[in-house]
Amino acid sequence: MFKFLQKWSAVQIITVGFLLIILFGTLVLSMPVCSADGSSTNFIDSLFTATSAVCVTGLVVFDTSVHWSLLGKVVIISLIQIGGLGFMTIATMISLIRGKKINLKERLIIQESLNQFDLSGIVKLTRQIIFMVFIIEAVGGILLSINFIPKLGPVKGLMYGMFHSISAFCNAGFDLMGSISGQFSSLTSLYDNTFVMIVVSLLIILGGLGYPVILDFLENRRFSKLNVHSKLVIVSTGILLLIGFVFIFLVEYNNPDTLGSMNMKGKLLSSIFQSTTFRTAGFNSIDLSLARESSIFLMIILMFIGASPASTGGGIKTTTIAVLFLTVKDFLIGKDQIQIFERSISTEAIRKSMVIFFIAIFIVIAGTLALSLTNPQFSILECAFEVASAYATVGLSIGGSPNLNIIGKFIIIILMFLGRVGSLTIFTAILSINIAKKDKNIKRANGKIIVG
């Protein structure tokens, strides 16, 4: 590790690391060899695509299958993999392959990037994560290639299977269906393909649960033996999936532009799939621009919540909203301690959840207003959808991204970066708040403030 980095905090290194990877991806994607027609892609569109890939978002200004060459697609899926695993996890993998020892500073950066409490066993955890991710993506790729090989041949079919498996597990939402079913069509042509819809949904859910939860489940195998974090993640994820499924199924059931024209199988599959994907992934099996406004509003809420900590997804995270919900519930019934699964939730976790929630609310509101002012051709709901999708690194769009002006694209780029690296992480890295020790130990008298 370079000596000057020793003075940097873990969050500063993570932030700058992601920026450098995005810049490198931008420069490569702007090269003529990366576009299908052999022409250079302008800087802002290359930056938008690289940011979307590294931040595992899925918002695009060009159809991935049509605009980019084979090399361009390889670059994009590589950026997605780096973004999904985290650059420090990739760096650790390279160091382990080379037989290099991981020093304390590097372990601290890994701990921060994986959002872990304990430093002990962090290298072992990283090794397990790498192995698990590659196994899941390989199995997913083989399963999906079963669908693609009969239509595209063995080589291209396997490539399509692996691309969509990595994109789904990393919750990226990039697809190669444009050359098959029309540009920006995502997986709409496969809405009634039970096999593909289920496999992609499972990959998205696994990626969105978080690495620690999957490893905890593999080790203990029973819900009762899981730790509190894993239980809370699984329960909150299940509740959100159910809410999304029921709402979309009921509200869009008779909408002729979405579920209305489908048979019962298609309605159920699309409702399940959309409930899964609009929280984290960015694939779609129906034309979201034709969905009812109430459905779009719910999508914005679920996108805002997003996936779980230490996962490939974004948003404020399922545990954050769960902690806030439990705090309100226990306050209303008069409990002194916030409890879940016979354990109390620390004051630090509650305070951090509140900070994350209000920072995110501020960013989404500010981003929506900024996008609305700079792109007046879009309604406020369309702007809110695009902003929530970018900040939560979801990647769904109702027609906005390809039609944004340069300022609008920059706004979305910033939001995607904030969402992936974490707004709290970035603000900490920028501000580097260090309260003097003498101030830390001072206890001030309580001041009475009337609220509510």
XYZ file of C-alpha atoms in Angstrom:
452
model
C 0.000 0.000 0.000
C 1.301 3.485 -0.858
C 2.724 5.343 2.129
C 0.552 8.449 1.702
C -2.548 6.274 2.031
C -1.540 5.456 5.602
C -2.778 8.916 6.587
C -6.170 8.407 4.935
C -9.151 6.958 6.753
C -10.824 3.797 5.494
C -13.864 5.717 4.236
C -11.655 8.143 2.304
C -9.809 5.287 0.586
C -13.085 3.546 -0.290
C -14.540 6.751 -1.737
C -11.469 7.604 -3.815
C -11.084 3.957 -4.863
C -14.565 3.864 -6.361
C -13.929 7.204 -8.110
C -10.719 5.901 -9.706
C -12.414 2.711 -10.930
C -15.239 4.761 -12.439
C -12.757 7.069 -14.160
C -10.799 4.114 -15.549
C -14.024 2.510 -16.818
C -15.048 5.808 -18.406
C -11.795 6.133 -20.317
C -11.965 2.546 -21.593
C -15.647 2.754 -22.619
C -15.021 5.998 -24.522
C -12.591 4.192 -26.844
C -13.884 3.372 -30.377
C -13.156 -0.337 -29.893
C -15.815 -0.505 -27.161
C -18.720 0.653 -29.332
C -20.455 -1.572 -31.872
C -20.086 0.908 -34.741
C -16.436 1.689 -34.021
C -17.006 5.323 -33.067
C -15.962 7.015 -29.842
C -18.600 7.387 -27.121
C -18.670 10.891 -25.653
C -17.258 11.405 -22.168
C -20.491 12.141 -20.314
C -22.271 9.046 -21.666
C -19.215 6.871 -20.962
C -19.056 8.324 -17.443
C -22.775 7.695 -16.946
C -22.438 4.052 -18.053
C -19.275 3.399 -16.020
C -20.819 4.939 -12.900
C -24.007 2.925 -13.383
C -21.974 -0.282 -13.754
C -19.570 0.272 -10.833
C -22.434 1.451 -8.631
C -24.447 -1.619 -9.780
C -27.382 0.574 -10.747
C -28.474 -0.311 -14.284
C -29.595 3.088 -15.556
C -28.396 3.478 -19.142
C -28.340 6.096 -21.886
C -27.743 3.461 -24.589
C -29.145 -0.020 -24.971
C -26.294 -2.216 -23.700
C -26.740 -4.946 -26.300
C -27.001 -2.619 -29.295
C -24.526 0.197 -28.591
C -21.565 -1.609 -27.058
C -19.207 -4.055 -28.759
C -18.193 -7.378 -27.248
C -15.263 -5.676 -25.518
C -17.590 -2.938 -24.259
C -19.913 -5.554 -22.786
C -16.960 -7.333 -21.127
C -15.807 -4.035 -19.622
C -19.312 -3.294 -18.319
C -19.815 -6.712 -16.719
C -16.300 -6.489 -15.197
C -17.158 -3.108 -13.678
C -20.397 -4.601 -12.350
C -18.485 -7.459 -10.725
C -15.980 -5.073 -9.140
C -18.783 -2.824 -7.948
C -20.845 -5.721 -6.610
C -18.020 -7.330 -4.669
C -16.327 -4.057 -3.748
C -12.888 -3.057 -5.009
C -11.223 -3.961 -1.705
C -12.637 -7.485 -1.918
C -11.209 -7.786 -5.432
C -7.862 -6.365 -4.254
C -7.836 -8.855 -1.376
C -8.537 -11.726 -3.779
C -5.583 -10.668 -5.952
C -3.342 -10.387 -2.869
C -4.374 -13.856 -1.660
C -3.689 -15.354 -5.091
C -0.236 -13.755 -5.047
C 0.356 -15.039 -1.505
C 0.666 -11.509 -0.102
C -0.282 -10.882 3.518
C -3.091 -8.442 4.287
C -1.852 -5.741 6.667
C -3.851 -4.018 9.412
C -4.705 -0.938 7.342
C -6.075 -3.091 4.537
C -8.090 -5.146 7.027
C -9.656 -1.946 8.401
C -10.636 -0.867 4.877
C -12.167 -4.279 4.186
C -14.048 -4.095 7.484
C -15.477 -0.685 6.538
C -16.364 -1.741 2.981
C -18.194 -4.860 4.213
C -19.864 -2.924 7.055
C -18.665 -5.377 9.703
C -18.494 -4.877 13.477
C -15.460 -7.041 14.205
C -12.001 -6.964 12.656
C -11.128 -10.543 13.619
C -11.621 -13.084 10.859
C -12.163 -10.388 8.216
C -9.787 -11.988 5.696
C -11.442 -15.383 6.186
C -14.851 -13.719 5.666
C -13.589 -12.081 2.474
C -12.320 -15.427 1.178
C -15.699 -17.031 1.911
C -17.550 -14.196 0.184
C -15.432 -14.469 -2.964
C -15.916 -18.239 -3.162
C -19.659 -17.995 -2.470
C -20.254 -15.230 -5.031
C -18.464 -17.030 -7.846
C -20.292 -20.291 -7.092
C -23.725 -18.607 -7.047
C -23.029 -16.638 -10.223
C -21.665 -19.718 -12.016
C -24.692 -21.837 -11.083
C -27.025 -18.994 -12.065
C -25.213 -18.518 -15.363
C -25.454 -22.216 -16.252
C -29.154 -22.303 -15.375
C -29.952 -19.202 -17.429
C -27.884 -20.449 -20.368
C -30.277 -23.402 -20.603
C -32.843 -20.886 -21.815
C -30.502 -18.932 -24.101
C -28.433 -21.693 -25.766
C -31.305 -23.166 -27.881
C -31.986 -19.674 -29.293
C -28.470 -18.221 -29.553
C -26.108 -21.192 -29.784
C -23.732 -22.588 -27.131
C -21.135 -19.803 -26.982
C -23.441 -16.789 -27.173
C -26.065 -18.531 -25.057
C -23.553 -19.224 -22.272
C -22.292 -15.637 -22.503
C -25.851 -14.307 -22.160
C -26.477 -16.637 -19.230
C -23.339 -15.534 -17.358
C -23.895 -11.828 -18.107
C -27.436 -11.858 -16.749
C -26.459 -14.026 -13.770
C -23.719 -11.606 -12.676
C -25.961 -8.624 -13.372
C -28.820 -10.149 -11.361
C -26.765 -11.274 -8.352
C -24.963 -7.923 -8.226
C -28.392 -6.259 -8.444
C -27.142 -4.266 -11.444
C -30.048 -4.602 -13.880
C -27.971 -4.436 -17.079
C -29.295 -6.745 -19.793
C -28.500 -7.855 -23.341
C -32.075 -8.338 -24.547
C -32.123 -5.236 -26.747
C -30.921 -7.078 -29.858
C -33.531 -9.821 -29.301
C -36.710 -8.081 -28.157
C -36.080 -4.403 -28.898
C -34.022 -1.664 -27.325
C -34.558 -0.934 -23.606
C -36.970 -3.893 -23.418
C -35.237 -5.537 -20.426
C -36.890 -8.916 -19.685
C -40.395 -7.988 -20.907
C -40.288 -10.669 -23.609
C -39.703 -13.328 -20.920
C -42.536 -12.285 -18.585
C -44.218 -15.703 -18.816
C -41.003 -17.758 -18.744
C -41.303 -19.324 -15.299
C -37.763 -20.718 -15.278
C -36.003 -17.441 -16.147
C -38.203 -15.293 -13.897
C -37.645 -17.544 -10.874
C -33.873 -17.952 -11.407
C -33.317 -14.214 -11.894
C -35.534 -13.412 -8.895
C -33.604 -15.813 -6.648
C -30.276 -14.337 -7.775
C -31.535 -10.826 -7.019
C -32.847 -11.841 -3.585
C -29.599 -13.633 -2.677
C -27.541 -10.636 -3.748
C -29.814 -8.292 -1.815
C -29.775 -10.238 1.465
C -26.143 -9.462 2.146
C -23.093 -11.706 2.339
C -23.107 -12.108 6.151
C -26.733 -13.302 6.101
C -26.080 -15.939 3.440
C -22.982 -17.205 5.260
C -24.859 -17.247 8.584
C -27.653 -19.278 7.000
C -25.211 -21.722 5.379
C -23.516 -22.239 8.724
C -26.622 -22.597 10.947
C -29.304 -23.661 8.406
C -32.176 -22.978 10.825
C -33.910 -19.651 11.342
C -33.924 -20.054 15.130
C -30.131 -20.354 15.217
C -29.421 -17.285 13.099
C -28.101 -14.099 14.662
C -30.411 -11.116 15.235
C -29.196 -9.245 12.159
C -29.887 -12.187 9.828
C -33.348 -12.738 11.302
C -34.257 -9.067 10.924
C -32.996 -8.981 7.331
C -34.927 -12.113 6.310
C -38.174 -11.038 7.981
C -38.068 -7.452 6.681
C -37.146 -8.662 3.178
C -40.043 -11.123 3.188
C -42.525 -8.461 4.338
C -41.391 -5.979 1.667
C -41.552 -8.633 -1.065
C -45.077 -9.573 0.007
C -46.248 -5.949 0.127
C -44.869 -5.288 -3.342
C -46.345 -8.462 -4.824
C -49.851 -7.952 -3.430
C -49.970 -4.253 -4.341
C -48.733 -4.674 -7.917
C -50.979 -7.686 -8.513
C -54.118 -5.910 -7.275
C -53.493 -2.433 -8.686
C -52.178 -3.486 -12.104
C -54.432 -6.538 -12.503
C -56.821 -4.828 -14.953
C -54.370 -2.353 -16.458
C -54.319 -3.325 -20.167
C -50.856 -1.788 -20.611
C -49.181 -3.888 -17.898
C -50.750 -7.015 -16.361
C -54.219 -6.702 -17.874
C -53.460 -8.525 -21.127
C -51.580 -11.401 -19.426
C -52.973 -14.748 -18.346
C -52.976 -15.628 -14.642
C -49.531 -17.220 -14.832
C -48.066 -14.086 -16.405
C -49.780 -11.823 -13.861
C -48.413 -13.811 -10.920
C -44.895 -14.138 -12.352
C -44.652 -10.458 -13.273
C -46.000 -9.345 -9.894
C -43.488 -11.537 -8.065
C -40.658 -10.466 -10.362
C -41.393 -6.741 -10.122
C -41.765 -6.934 -6.352
C -38.291 -8.453 -6.274
C -36.552 -6.238 -8.791
C -37.845 -2.749 -8.099
C -36.304 -2.802 -4.635
C -32.783 -3.406 -5.845
C -32.104 -4.763 -9.293
C -33.457 -2.763 -12.237
C -34.840 -5.491 -14.485
C -38.461 -5.243 -15.534
C -40.967 -7.633 -17.088
C -43.641 -4.971 -17.729
C -43.477 -1.483 -19.236
C -43.204 0.608 -16.084
C -43.905 3.847 -17.926
C -47.472 2.576 -18.454
C -48.055 1.547 -14.830
C -50.596 3.405 -12.702
C -49.313 6.363 -10.681
C -50.105 4.611 -7.399
C -47.856 1.700 -8.442
C -45.064 4.084 -9.422
C -45.365 5.834 -6.053
C -45.059 2.511 -4.202
C -42.052 1.622 -6.362
C -40.365 4.865 -5.286
C -40.906 3.962 -1.611
C -39.608 0.405 -2.014
C -36.639 1.586 -4.105
C -35.828 4.091 -1.370
C -35.753 1.283 1.224
C -33.692 -0.977 -1.030
C -31.714 -4.080 -0.089
C -29.866 -5.134 3.082
C -26.480 -4.093 4.539
C -23.261 -5.617 3.127
C -25.150 -6.657 -0.005
C -24.897 -5.752 -3.673
C -28.040 -3.596 -3.468
C -28.563 0.014 -2.447
C -31.176 2.113 -0.675
C -31.244 3.060 2.993
C -31.380 -0.697 3.716
C -34.072 -2.979 5.134
C -32.589 -3.004 8.642
C -32.581 0.813 8.781
C -36.312 1.056 8.096
C -36.966 -1.917 10.401
C -35.093 -0.263 13.295
C -37.001 2.994 12.754
C -40.322 1.136 12.620
C -39.523 -0.760 15.822
C -38.434 2.485 17.509
C -41.766 4.165 16.698
C -43.760 1.071 17.685
C -42.040 0.615 21.054
C -42.230 4.341 21.794
C -45.993 4.326 21.214
C -46.549 1.377 23.556
C -44.265 2.897 26.210
C -41.250 0.550 26.102
C -37.944 1.909 27.380
C -35.858 -0.481 25.264
C -36.258 -1.185 21.574
C -36.387 -4.963 21.272
C -36.468 -7.585 18.524
C -36.087 -11.374 18.771
C -35.500 -11.136 22.533
C -32.587 -8.742 22.053
C -32.395 -4.976 22.556
C -31.281 -2.596 19.820
C -28.441 -0.261 20.771
C -28.891 3.502 20.908
C -26.051 3.823 18.399
C -27.933 1.691 15.851
C -31.076 3.801 16.326
C -29.172 7.084 15.943
C -27.336 5.831 12.858
C -30.626 4.682 11.310
C -32.147 8.115 11.877
C -29.128 9.883 10.366
C -29.128 7.603 7.286
C -32.883 8.053 6.822
C -32.878 11.851 7.016
C -29.759 12.268 4.864
C -31.383 10.046 2.245
C -34.677 11.954 2.405
C -32.810 15.239 1.948
C -30.786 13.925 -1.001
C -33.829 12.463 -2.789
C -35.868 15.646 -2.316
C -32.970 17.876 -3.411
C -32.217 15.600 -6.367
C -35.847 15.538 -7.461
C -36.114 19.328 -7.362
C -32.782 19.734 -9.196
C -33.781 17.261 -11.909
C -37.210 18.855 -12.276
C -35.731 22.345 -12.658
C -33.079 21.286 -15.184
C -35.328 18.883 -17.134
C -38.787 20.504 -17.136
C -40.048 18.079 -19.792
C -40.474 15.476 -17.033
C -43.210 15.488 -14.393
C -42.267 15.693 -10.719
C -43.266 12.015 -10.307
C -41.005 10.978 -13.181
C -38.134 12.972 -11.671
C -38.712 11.451 -8.227
C -38.739 7.961 -9.763
C -35.467 8.545 -11.619
C -33.793 10.067 -8.558
C -34.932 7.296 -6.204
C -33.808 4.683 -8.732
C -30.372 6.288 -9.035
C -29.800 6.935 -5.328
C -30.995 3.448 -4.345
C -28.872 1.991 -7.209
C -31.946 0.205 -8.583
C -31.709 1.092 -12.260
C -35.378 1.184 -13.215
C -36.533 4.029 -15.434
C -39.820 5.261 -16.819
C -38.179 6.830 -19.854
C -35.965 9.436 -18.245
C -32.294 8.458 -18.450
C -31.807 8.325 -22.258
C -33.586 11.683 -22.626
C -31.850 13.671 -19.895
C -29.758 16.713 -20.767
C -26.115 16.959 -19.683
C -26.954 18.556 -16.328
C -29.576 15.888 -15.653
C -27.066 13.130 -16.415
C -24.547 14.663 -14.009
C -27.203 14.815 -11.302
C -27.987 11.118 -11.777
C -24.259 10.236 -11.835
C -23.731 11.976 -8.479
C -26.792 10.268 -7.006
C -25.641 6.820 -8.167
C -22.231 7.385 -6.590
C -23.738 8.644 -3.338
C -26.063 5.639 -3.235
C -23.380 3.011 -3.845
C -20.581 4.293 -1.669
C -23.030 5.535 0.952
C -23.900 9.145 1.648
C -22.928 8.749 5.309
C -19.553 7.317 4.247
C -18.924 10.146 1.792
C -19.920 12.909 4.196
C -17.659 11.377 6.843
C -14.798 11.175 4.348
C -15.243 14.800 3.255
C -15.840 16.363 6.627
C -13.427 14.131 8.594
C -15.169 15.199 11.760
C -12.863 14.929 14.768
C -14.309 16.188 18.004
C -11.669 17.188 20.500
C -11.281 14.789 23.406
C -12.140 17.496 25.923
C -15.477 18.055 24.134
C -16.269 14.342 24.064
C -16.181 14.070 27.833
C -18.317 17.123 28.578
C -21.895 16.399 29.626
C -24.193 19.346 29.003
C -27.329 20.099 30.996
C -30.552 19.046 29.282
C -32.432 21.770 27.439
C -36.203 21.412 27.250
C -37.635 21.582 23.730
C -41.307 21.232 22.853
C -41.842 18.837 19.907
C -44.887 17.388 18.211
